[in-house]
JSON list of C-alpha atoms in Angstrom, two decimals:
[
{"chain": "C", "resi": 14, "resn": "MET", "atom": "CA", "xyz": [96.23, -145.34, 94.95]},
{"chain": "C", "resi": 15, "resn": "LEU", "atom": "CA", "xyz": [97.96, -148.14, 96.85]},
{"chain": "C", "resi": 16, "resn": "THR", "atom": "CA", "xyz": [97.56, -151.73, 95.68]},
{"chain": "C", "resi": 17, "resn": "GLU", "atom": "CA", "xyz": [95.90, -152.78, 98.92]},
{"chain": "C", "resi": 18, "resn": "ASP", "atom": "CA", "xyz": [93.45, -149.87, 98.63]},
{"chain": "C", "resi": 19, "resn": "ILE", "atom": "CA", "xyz": [92.51, -150.87, 95.08]},
{"chain": "C", "resi": 20, "resn": "HIS", "atom": "CA", "xyz": [91.88, -154.42, 96.25]},
{"chain": "C", "resi": 21, "resn": "ALA", "atom": "CA", "xyz": [89.74, -153.19, 99.14]},
{"chain": "C", "resi": 22, "resn": "LEU", "atom": "CA", "xyz": [87.79, -150.85, 96.85]},
{"chain": "C", "resi": 23, "resn": "PHE", "atom": "CA", "xyz": [86.82, -153.62, 94.45]},
{"chain": "C", "resi": 24, "resn": "ALA", "atom": "CA", "xyz": [86.17, -156.05, 97.29]},
{"chain": "C", "resi": 25, "resn": "ALA", "atom": "CA", "xyz": [83.60, -153.57, 98.62]},
{"chain": "C", "resi": 26, "resn": "LEU", "atom": "CA", "xyz": [81.93, -153.23, 95.23]},
{"chain": "C", "resi": 27, "resn": "LYS", "atom": "CA", "xyz": [81.86, -157.01, 94.82]},
{"chain": "C", "resi": 28, "resn": "ALA", "atom": "CA", "xyz": [80.38, -157.57, 98.26]},
{"chain": "C", "resi": 29, "resn": "ALA", "atom": "CA", "xyz": [77.51, -155.22, 97.41]},
{"chain": "C", "resi": 30, "resn": "ASN", "atom": "CA", "xyz": [76.92, -156.69, 93.93]},
{"chain": "C", "resi": 31, "resn": "PRO", "atom": "CA", "xyz": [78.66, -160.05, 93.37]},
{"chain": "C", "resi": 32, "resn": "GLU", "atom": "CA", "xyz": [77.38, -160.63, 89.83]},
{"chain": "C", "resi": 33, "resn": "PRO", "atom": "CA", "xyz": [76.80, -157.27, 88.13]},
{"chain": "C", "resi": 34, "resn": "ARG", "atom": "CA", "xyz": [74.88, -157.23, 84.88]},
{"chain": "C", "resi": 35, "resn": "SER", "atom": "CA", "xyz": [74.36, -154.80, 82.03]},
{"chain": "C", "resi": 36, "resn": "GLU", "atom": "CA", "xyz": [71.23, -152.70, 82.42]},
{"chain": "C", "resi": 37, "resn": "LEU", "atom": "CA", "xyz": [70.53, -153.04, 78.69]},
{"chain": "C", "resi": 38, "resn": "HIS", "atom": "CA", "xyz": [67.82, -155.58, 77.83]},
{"chain": "C", "resi": 39, "resn": "TYR", "atom": "CA", "xyz": [68.70, -158.25, 75.26]},
{"chain": "C", "resi": 40, "resn": "ARG", "atom": "CA", "xyz": [68.35, -161.99, 74.64]},
{"chain": "C", "resi": 41, "resn": "THR", "atom": "CA", "xyz": [71.12, -162.78, 72.16]},
{"chain": "C", "resi": 42, "resn": "PRO", "atom": "CA", "xyz": [74.66, -161.56, 71.44]},
{"chain": "C", "resi": 43, "resn": "PHE", "atom": "CA", "xyz": [73.36, -159.83, 68.31]},
{"chain": "C", "resi": 44, "resn": "GLN", "atom": "CA", "xyz": [70.68, -158.01, 70.29]},
{"chain": "C", "resi": 45, "resn": "LEU", "atom": "CA", "xyz": [73.29, -156.84, 72.80]},
{"chain": "C", "resi": 46, "resn": "ALA", "atom": "CA", "xyz": [75.36, -155.41, 69.94]},
{"chain": "C", "resi": 47, "resn": "VAL", "atom": "CA", "xyz": [72.29, -153.55, 68.66]},
{"chain": "C", "resi": 48, "resn": "ALA", "atom": "CA", "xyz": [71.49, -152.21, 72.12]},
{"chain": "C", "resi": 49, "resn": "VAL", "atom": "CA", "xyz": [75.08, -151.12, 72.70]},
{"chain": "C", "resi": 50, "resn": "LEU", "atom": "CA", "xyz": [75.14, -149.29, 69.37]},
{"chain": "C", "resi": 51, "resn": "LEU", "atom": "CA", "xyz": [71.86, -147.56, 70.23]},
{"chain": "C", "resi": 52, "resn": "SER", "atom": "CA", "xyz": [73.16, -146.52, 73.66]},
{"chain": "C", "resi": 53, "resn": "ALA", "atom": "CA", "xyz": [75.61, -143.98, 72.24]},
{"chain": "C", "resi": 54, "resn": "GLN", "atom": "CA", "xyz": [74.56, -140.58, 73.63]},
{"chain": "C", "resi": 55, "resn": "SER", "atom": "CA", "xyz": [71.37, -142.21, 74.94]},
{"chain": "C", "resi": 56, "resn": "THR", "atom": "CA", "xyz": [70.47, -143.66, 78.31]},
{"chain": "C", "resi": 57, "resn": "ASP", "atom": "CA", "xyz": [70.01, -147.37, 78.84]},
{"chain": "C", "resi": 58, "resn": "GLN", "atom": "CA", "xyz": [66.44, -146.65, 79.90]},
{"chain": "C", "resi": 59, "resn": "GLY", "atom": "CA", "xyz": [65.79, -144.90, 76.60]},
{"chain": "C", "resi": 60, "resn": "VAL", "atom": "CA", "xyz": [67.27, -147.79, 74.66]},
{"chain": "C", "resi": 61, "resn": "ASN", "atom": "CA", "xyz": [65.24, -150.30, 76.64]},
{"chain": "C", "resi": 62, "resn": "ARG", "atom": "CA", "xyz": [62.07, -148.45, 75.66]},
{"chain": "C", "resi": 63, "resn": "VAL", "atom": "CA", "xyz": [62.67, -148.89, 71.93]},
{"chain": "C", "resi": 64, "resn": "THR", "atom": "CA", "xyz": [64.33, -152.31, 71.66]},
{"chain": "C", "resi": 65, "resn": "PRO", "atom": "CA", "xyz": [61.31, -154.48, 72.55]},
{"chain": "C", "resi": 66, "resn": "ALA", "atom": "CA", "xyz": [59.40, -153.31, 69.47]},
{"chain": "C", "resi": 67, "resn": "LEU", "atom": "CA", "xyz": [62.53, -153.45, 67.32]},
{"chain": "C", "resi": 68, "resn": "PHE", "atom": "CA", "xyz": [63.48, -156.96, 68.46]},
{"chain": "C", "resi": 69, "resn": "THR", "atom": "CA", "xyz": [59.92, -158.21, 67.98]},
{"chain": "C", "resi": 70, "resn": "VAL", "atom": "CA", "xyz": [60.13, -157.58, 64.25]},
{"chain": "C", "resi": 71, "resn": "ALA", "atom": "CA", "xyz": [63.91, -157.90, 63.85]},
{"chain": "C", "resi": 72, "resn": "PRO", "atom": "CA", "xyz": [65.40, -160.34, 66.38]},
{"chain": "C", "resi": 73, "resn": "THR", "atom": "CA", "xyz": [68.19, -161.48, 64.01]},
{"chain": "C", "resi": 74, "resn": "PRO", "atom": "CA", "xyz": [70.59, -159.84, 61.56]},
{"chain": "C", "resi": 75, "resn": "GLU", "atom": "CA", "xyz": [68.61, -161.32, 58.67]},
{"chain": "C", "resi": 76, "resn": "ALA", "atom": "CA", "xyz": [65.36, -159.81, 59.95]},
{"chain": "C", "resi": 77, "resn": "LEU", "atom": "CA", "xyz": [67.01, -156.46, 60.65]},
{"chain": "C", "resi": 78, "resn": "LEU", "atom": "CA", "xyz": [68.42, -156.42, 57.13]},
{"chain": "C", "resi": 79, "resn": "ALA", "atom": "CA", "xyz": [64.95, -157.14, 55.74]},
{"chain": "C", "resi": 80, "resn": "LEU", "atom": "CA", "xyz": [63.43, -154.37, 57.88]},
{"chain": "C", "resi": 81, "resn": "GLY", "atom": "CA", "xyz": [65.75, -151.87, 56.23]},
{"chain": "C", "resi": 82, "resn": "GLU", "atom": "CA", "xyz": [67.02, -148.46, 57.26]},
{"chain": "C", "resi": 83, "resn": "ASP", "atom": "CA", "xyz": [63.63, -146.78, 57.04]},
{"chain": "C", "resi": 84, "resn": "GLY", "atom": "CA", "xyz": [61.95, -149.43, 59.17]},
{"chain": "C", "resi": 85, "resn": "ILE", "atom": "CA", "xyz": [64.71, -149.24, 61.76]},
{"chain": "C", "resi": 86, "resn": "ARG", "atom": "CA", "xyz": [64.51, -145.46, 61.84]},
{"chain": "C", "resi": 87, "resn": "GLU", "atom": "CA", "xyz": [60.82, -145.44, 62.61]},
{"chain": "C", "resi": 88, "resn": "ARG", "atom": "CA", "xyz": [61.35, -147.70, 65.63]},
{"chain": "C", "resi": 89, "resn": "ILE", "atom": "CA", "xyz": [64.25, -145.78, 67.19]},
{"chain": "C", "resi": 90, "resn": "ARG", "atom": "CA", "xyz": [63.14, -142.22, 66.46]},
{"chain": "C", "resi": 91, "resn": "SER", "atom": "CA", "xyz": [62.99, -141.30, 70.17]},
{"chain": "C", "resi": 92, "resn": "LEU", "atom": "CA", "xyz": [66.75, -141.78, 70.54]},
{"chain": "C", "resi": 93, "resn": "GLY", "atom": "CA", "xyz": [69.44, -139.22, 69.88]},
{"chain": "C", "resi": 94, "resn": "LEU", "atom": "CA", "xyz": [71.26, -139.53, 66.54]},
{"chain": "C", "resi": 95, "resn": "PHE", "atom": "CA", "xyz": [68.55, -141.91, 65.31]},
{"chain": "C", "resi": 96, "resn": "ASN", "atom": "CA", "xyz": [69.31, -141.26, 61.64]},
{"chain": "C", "resi": 97, "resn": "ASN", "atom": "CA", "xyz": [72.96, -142.25, 61.99]},
{"chain": "C", "resi": 98, "resn": "LYS", "atom": "CA", "xyz": [72.06, -145.19, 64.21]},
{"chain": "C", "resi": 99, "resn": "ALA", "atom": "CA", "xyz": [69.51, -146.50, 61.70]},
{"chain": "C", "resi": 100, "resn": "ARG", "atom": "CA", "xyz": [72.07, -146.21, 58.92]},
{"chain": "C", "resi": 101, "resn": "ASN", "atom": "CA", "xyz": [74.71, -148.01, 61.00]},
{"chain": "C", "resi": 102, "resn": "LEU", "atom": "CA", "xyz": [72.36, -150.78, 62.07]},
{"chain": "C", "resi": 103, "resn": "ALA", "atom": "CA", "xyz": [71.27, -151.48, 58.52]},
{"chain": "C", "resi": 104, "resn": "ALA", "atom": "CA", "xyz": [74.90, -151.64, 57.39]},
{"chain": "C", "resi": 105, "resn": "LEU", "atom": "CA", "xyz": [75.88, -153.76, 60.42]},
{"chain": "C", "resi": 106, "resn": "ALA", "atom": "CA", "xyz": [73.13, -156.29, 59.62]},
{"chain": "C", "resi": 107, "resn": "GLU", "atom": "CA", "xyz": [74.28, -156.49, 56.01]},
{"chain": "C", "resi": 108, "resn": "ILE", "atom": "CA", "xyz": [77.89, -157.18, 57.02]},
{"chain": "C", "resi": 109, "resn": "LEU", "atom": "CA", "xyz": [76.93, -159.80, 59.59]},
{"chain": "C", "resi": 110, "resn": "VAL", "atom": "CA", "xyz": [74.78, -161.66, 57.06]},
{"chain": "C", "resi": 111, "resn": "ARG", "atom": "CA", "xyz": [77.23, -161.30, 54.17]},
{"chain": "C", "resi": 112, "resn": "ASP", "atom": "CA", "xyz": [80.54, -161.84, 55.92]},
{"chain": "C", "resi": 113, "resn": "HIS", "atom": "CA", "xyz": [79.87, -163.63, 59.21]},
{"chain": "C", "resi": 114, "resn": "GLY", "atom": "CA", "xyz": [77.02, -166.04, 58.54]},
{"chain": "C", "resi": 115, "resn": "GLY", "atom": "CA", "xyz": [74.68, -163.96, 60.66]},
{"chain": "C", "resi": 116, "resn": "GLN", "atom": "CA", "xyz": [76.86, -164.43, 63.74]},
{"chain": "C", "resi": 117, "resn": "LEU", "atom": "CA", "xyz": [78.49, -161.78, 65.89]},
{"chain": "C", "resi": 118, "resn": "PRO", "atom": "CA", "xyz": [82.29, -162.11, 65.58]},
{"chain": "C", "resi": 119, "resn": "ARG", "atom": "CA", "xyz": [84.45, -162.62, 68.63]},
{"chain": "C", "resi": 120, "resn": "ASP", "atom": "CA", "xyz": [87.52, -160.93, 67.17]},
{"chain": "C", "resi": 121, "resn": "ARG", "atom": "CA", "xyz": [88.09, -157.33, 68.32]},
{"chain": "C", "resi": 122, "resn": "GLU", "atom": "CA", "xyz": [89.23, -156.15, 64.90]},
{"chain": "C", "resi": 123, "resn": "ALA", "atom": "CA", "xyz": [86.17, -157.64, 63.23]},
{"chain": "C", "resi": 124, "resn": "LEU", "atom": "CA", "xyz": [83.87, -156.10, 65.85]},
{"chain": "C", "resi": 125, "resn": "GLN", "atom": "CA", "xyz": [85.38, -152.64, 65.47]},
{"chain": "C", "resi": 126, "resn": "ALA", "atom": "CA", "xyz": [85.02, -152.94, 61.70]},
{"chain": "C", "resi": 127, "resn": "LEU", "atom": "CA", "xyz": [81.24, -153.05, 62.15]},
{"chain": "C", "resi": 128, "resn": "PRO", "atom": "CA", "xyz": [79.46, -149.70, 61.60]},
{"chain": "C", "resi": 129, "resn": "GLY", "atom": "CA", "xyz": [78.78, -147.91, 64.88]},
{"chain": "C", "resi": 130, "resn": "ILE", "atom": "CA", "xyz": [80.94, -150.25, 66.96]},
{"chain": "C", "resi": 131, "resn": "GLY", "atom": "CA", "xyz": [83.99, -148.51, 68.41]},
{"chain": "C", "resi": 132, "resn": "ARG", "atom": "CA", "xyz": [86.52, -149.65, 70.99]},
{"chain": "C", "resi": 133, "resn": "LYS", "atom": "CA", "xyz": [84.23, -149.12, 73.98]},
{"chain": "C", "resi": 134, "resn": "SER", "atom": "CA", "xyz": [81.34, -151.01, 72.37]},
{"chain": "C", "resi": 135, "resn": "ALA", "atom": "CA", "xyz": [83.66, -153.83, 71.31]},
{"chain": "C", "resi": 136, "resn": "ASN", "atom": "CA", "xyz": [84.92, -154.09, 74.89]},
{"chain": "C", "resi": 137, "resn": "VAL", "atom": "CA", "xyz": [81.34, -154.36, 76.18]},
{"chain": "C", "resi": 138, "resn": "ILE", "atom": "CA", "xyz": [80.53, -157.13, 73.69]},
{"chain": "C", "resi": 139, "resn": "LEU", "atom": "CA", "xyz": [83.74, -159.05, 74.37]},
{"chain": "C", "resi": 140, "resn": "ASN", "atom": "CA", "xyz": [83.15, -158.84, 78.11]},
{"chain": "C", "resi": 141, "resn": "VAL", "atom": "CA", "xyz": [79.41, -159.50, 78.33]},
{"chain": "C", "resi": 142, "resn": "VAL", "atom": "CA", "xyz": [79.01, -162.01, 75.49]},
{"chain": "C", "resi": 143, "resn": "TYR", "atom": "CA", "xyz": [82.35, -163.78, 75.48]},
{"chain": "C", "resi": 144, "resn": "GLY", "atom": "CA", "xyz": [83.47, -163.37, 79.09]},
{"chain": "C", "resi": 145, "resn": "GLU", "atom": "CA", "xyz": [86.73, -161.64, 78.25]},
{"chain": "C", "resi": 146, "resn": "PRO", "atom": "CA", "xyz": [88.30, -159.40, 80.94]},
{"chain": "C", "resi": 147, "resn": "THR", "atom": "CA", "xyz": [88.02, -156.17, 78.96]},
{"chain": "C", "resi": 148, "resn": "LEU", "atom": "CA", "xyz": [87.36, -152.71, 80.37]},
{"chain": "C", "resi": 149, "resn": "ALA", "atom": "CA", "xyz": [84.86, -150.56, 78.53]},
{"chain": "C", "resi": 150, "resn": "VAL", "atom": "CA", "xyz": [85.46, -146.93, 79.50]},
{"chain": "C", "resi": 151, "resn": "ASP", "atom": "CA", "xyz": [82.31, -144.88, 79.13]},
{"chain": "C", "resi": 152, "resn": "THR", "atom": "CA", "xyz": [81.65, -141.50, 80.71]},
{"chain": "C", "resi": 153, "resn": "HIS", "atom": "CA", "xyz": [80.85, -143.11, 84.08]},
{"chain": "C", "resi": 154, "resn": "VAL", "atom": "CA", "xyz": [83.98, -145.26, 84.25]},
{"chain": "C", "resi": 155, "resn": "PHE", "atom": "CA", "xyz": [86.04, -142.29, 83.08]},
{"chain": "C", "resi": 156, "resn": "ARG", "atom": "CA", "xyz": [84.63, -140.07, 85.83]},
{"chain": "C", "resi": 157, "resn": "VAL", "atom": "CA", "xyz": [84.91, -142.59, 88.66]},
{"chain": "C", "resi": 158, "resn": "SER", "atom": "CA", "xyz": [88.44, -143.59, 87.68]},
{"chain": "C", "resi": 159, "resn": "ASN", "atom": "CA", "xyz": [89.64, -139.99, 87.59]},
{"chain": "C", "resi": 160, "resn": "ARG", "atom": "CA", "xyz": [87.77, -138.80, 90.67]},
{"chain": "C", "resi": 161, "resn": "THR", "atom": "CA", "xyz": [88.83, -141.62, 92.93]},
{"chain": "C", "resi": 162, "resn": "GLY", "atom": "CA", "xyz": [92.42, -141.67, 91.73]},
{"chain": "C", "resi": 163, "resn": "LEU", "atom": "CA", "xyz": [92.00, -145.27, 90.65]},
{"chain": "C", "resi": 164, "resn": "ALA", "atom": "CA", "xyz": [93.29, -144.58, 87.14]},
{"chain": "C", "resi": 165, "resn": "ALA", "atom": "CA", "xyz": [93.68, -140.97, 86.09]},
{"chain": "C", "resi": 166, "resn": "GLY", "atom": "CA", "xyz": [93.79, -140.17, 82.40]},
{"chain": "C", "resi": 167, "resn": "LYS", "atom": "CA", "xyz": [92.80, -137.52, 79.89]},
{"chain": "C", "resi": 168, "resn": "THR", "atom": "CA", "xyz": [91.28, -139.92, 77.36]},
{"chain": "C", "resi": 169, "resn": "PRO", "atom": "CA", "xyz": [89.15, -143.06, 77.66]},
{"chain": "C", "resi": 170, "resn": "GLU", "atom": "CA", "xyz": [91.95, -145.16, 76.20]},
{"chain": "C", "resi": 171, "resn": "ALA", "atom": "CA", "xyz": [94.43, -143.79, 78.75]},
{"chain": "C", "resi": 172, "resn": "VAL", "atom": "CA", "xyz": [92.02, -144.65, 81.56]},
{"chain": "C", "resi": 173, "resn": "GLU", "atom": "CA", "xyz": [91.48, -148.11, 80.09]},
{"chain": "C", "resi": 174, "resn": "LYS", "atom": "CA", "xyz": [95.22, -148.76, 80.05]},
{"chain": "C", "resi": 175, "resn": "GLY", "atom": "CA", "xyz": [95.52, -147.43, 83.57]},
{"chain": "C", "resi": 176, "resn": "LEU", "atom": "CA", "xyz": [92.75, -149.68, 84.85]},
{"chain": "C", "resi": 177, "resn": "LEU", "atom": "CA", "xyz": [94.15, -152.76, 83.14]},
{"chain": "C", "resi": 178, "resn": "ALA", "atom": "CA", "xyz": [97.45, -152.07, 84.88]},
{"chain": "C", "resi": 179, "resn": "VAL", "atom": "CA", "xyz": [96.03, -151.79, 88.41]},
{"chain": "C", "resi": 180, "resn": "VAL", "atom": "CA", "xyz": [92.79, -153.79, 88.70]},
{"chain": "C", "resi": 181, "resn": "PRO", "atom": "CA", "xyz": [93.54, -157.10, 90.45]},
{"chain": "C", "resi": 182, "resn": "PRO", "atom": "CA", "xyz": [92.93, -160.10, 88.16]},
{"chain": "C", "resi": 183, "resn": "ALA", "atom": "CA", "xyz": [90.29, -161.49, 90.51]},
{"chain": "C", "resi": 184, "resn": "PHE", "atom": "CA", "xyz": [88.12, -158.43, 89.88]},
{"chain": "C", "resi": 185, "resn": "LEU", "atom": "CA", "xyz": [88.90, -157.75, 86.23]},
{"chain": "C", "resi": 186, "resn": "LEU", "atom": "CA", "xyz": [85.96, -159.57, 84.62]},
{"chain": "C", "resi": 187, "resn": "HIS", "atom": "CA", "xyz": [83.31, -157.45, 86.37]},
{"chain": "C", "resi": 188, "resn": "ALA", "atom": "CA", "xyz": [85.34, -154.27, 86.99]},
{"chain": "C", "resi": 189, "resn": "HIS", "atom": "CA", "xyz": [83.80, -152.17, 84.24]},
{"chain": "C", "resi": 190, "resn": "HIS", "atom": "CA", "xyz": [80.26, -153.04, 85.32]},
{"chain": "C", "resi": 191, "resn": "TRP", "atom": "CA", "xyz": [80.97, -152.16, 88.94]},
{"chain": "C", "resi": 192, "resn": "LEU", "atom": "CA", "xyz": [82.46, -148.82, 87.90]},
{"chain": "C", "resi": 193, "resn": "ILE", "atom": "CA", "xyz": [79.69, -148.03, 85.39]},
{"chain": "C", "resi": 194, "resn": "LEU", "atom": "CA", "xyz": [76.95, -148.77, 87.91]},
{"chain": "C", "resi": 195, "resn": "HIS", "atom": "CA", "xyz": [78.73, -146.85, 90.64]},
{"chain": "C", "resi": 196, "resn": "GLY", "atom": "CA", "xyz": [79.10, -143.82, 88.40]},
{"chain": "C", "resi": 197, "resn": "ARG", "atom": "CA", "xyz": [75.53, -144.03, 87.15]},
{"chain": "C", "resi": 198, "resn": "HIS", "atom": "CA", "xyz": [73.85, -144.40, 90.53]},
{"chain": "C", "resi": 199, "resn": "VAL", "atom": "CA", "xyz": [76.24, -142.98, 93.15]},
{"chain": "C", "resi": 200, "resn": "CYS", "atom": "CA", "xyz": [79.23, -141.06, 91.80]},
{"chain": "C", "resi": 201, "resn": "GLN", "atom": "CA", "xyz": [77.09, -138.94, 89.51]},
{"chain": "C", "resi": 202, "resn": "ALA", "atom": "CA", "xyz": [78.46, -136.05, 87.51]},
{"chain": "C", "resi": 203, "resn": "LYS", "atom": "CA", "xyz": [76.50, -133.17, 89.04]},
{"chain": "C", "resi": 204, "resn": "SER", "atom": "CA", "xyz": [75.32, -134.44, 92.41]},
{"chain": "C", "resi": 205, "resn": "PRO", "atom": "CA", "xyz": [77.59, -137.23, 93.65]},
{"chain": "C", "resi": 206, "resn": "ARG", "atom": "CA", "xyz": [76.08, -139.11, 96.56]},
{"chain": "C", "resi": 207, "resn": "CYS", "atom": "CA", "xyz": [79.29, -139.27, 98.59]},
{"chain": "C", "resi": 208, "resn": "GLY", "atom": "CA", "xyz": [77.44, -139.93, 101.84]},
{"chain": "C", "resi": 209, "resn": "GLU", "atom": "CA", "xyz": [76.13, -143.21, 100.39]},
{"chain": "C", "resi": 210, "resn": "CYS", "atom": "CA", "xyz": [79.36, -144.22, 98.67]},
{"chain": "C", "resi": 211, "resn": "LEU", "atom": "CA", "xyz": [80.71, -147.68, 99.49]},
{"chain": "C", "resi": 212, "resn": "ILE", "atom": "CA", "xyz": [84.22, -146.76, 98.40]},
{"chain": "C", "resi": 213, "resn": "ARG", "atom": "CA", "xyz": [84.58, -143.25, 99.87]},
{"chain": "C", "resi": 214, "resn": "SER", "atom": "CA", "xyz": [87.23, -144.49, 102.32]},
{"chain": "C", "resi": 215, "resn": "TRP", "atom": "CA", "xyz": [89.63, -145.00, 99.42]},
{"chain": "C", "resi": 216, "resn": "CYS", "atom": "CA", "xyz": [88.46, -142.13, 97.20]},
{"chain": "C", "resi": 217, "resn": "GLN", "atom": "CA", "xyz": [91.08, -139.42, 96.68]},
{"chain": "C", "resi": 218, "resn": "TRP", "atom": "CA", "xyz": [88.80, -136.80, 95.10]},
{"chain": "C", "resi": 219, "resn": "PRO", "atom": "CA", "xyz": [89.61, -133.46, 96.76]},
{"chain": "C", "resi": 220, "resn": "GLU", "atom": "CA", "xyz": [85.97, -132.33, 96.38]},
{"chain": "C", "resi": 221, "resn": "LYS", "atom": "CA", "xyz": [84.63, -135.42, 98.12]},
{"chain": "C", "resi": 222, "resn": "ARG", "atom": "CA", "xyz": [81.67, -134.45, 100.24]},
{"chain": "C", "resi": 223, "resn": "SER", "atom": "CA", "xyz": [81.44, -135.29, 103.91]},
{"chain": "C", "resi": 224, "resn": "ALA", "atom": "CA", "xyz": [78.97, -137.96, 104.97]}
]
């Protein structure tokens, strides 16, 4: 995709949504980390259904640690992989309290050392909490990037590197949110809504549907 096309594509996304936000509900950096961990193989809507009750009793790492793995499990049972997620959250709370004074670290290496926090989750936290221009490549960003020709790649990390190389600096801070939301609500996996797509003029997907 040409540089001017990439600029125009993101300009269109920005015009439609100047200040995109995560669709996960949270009040503190710690709560965002919990919600991001819970979102693995679960929808944001599903996560948002369980976090209010969880955050009422465990709004901090100290409270989550006191709640314990069993207490966490009971409050997230409707989510996929709830046993692993409960185990990871209990361990994450313990590490935050023991090693970080109950605060969420800003360092990527320290974030990825937390149970259940991989590269994508760390990128979300660094971007949303600390305002760093990272690109979290989830299934939506991966699909949109490959379909449109914006940044083709066979792995999330390859797509991330491709995006970092081509996204204009002026759009980098919000780029992953624009792409996530576009993939979630328009460029869907099974029934892409090409007729409603704001960026179809620049999309290079050979299966792009006519308006």
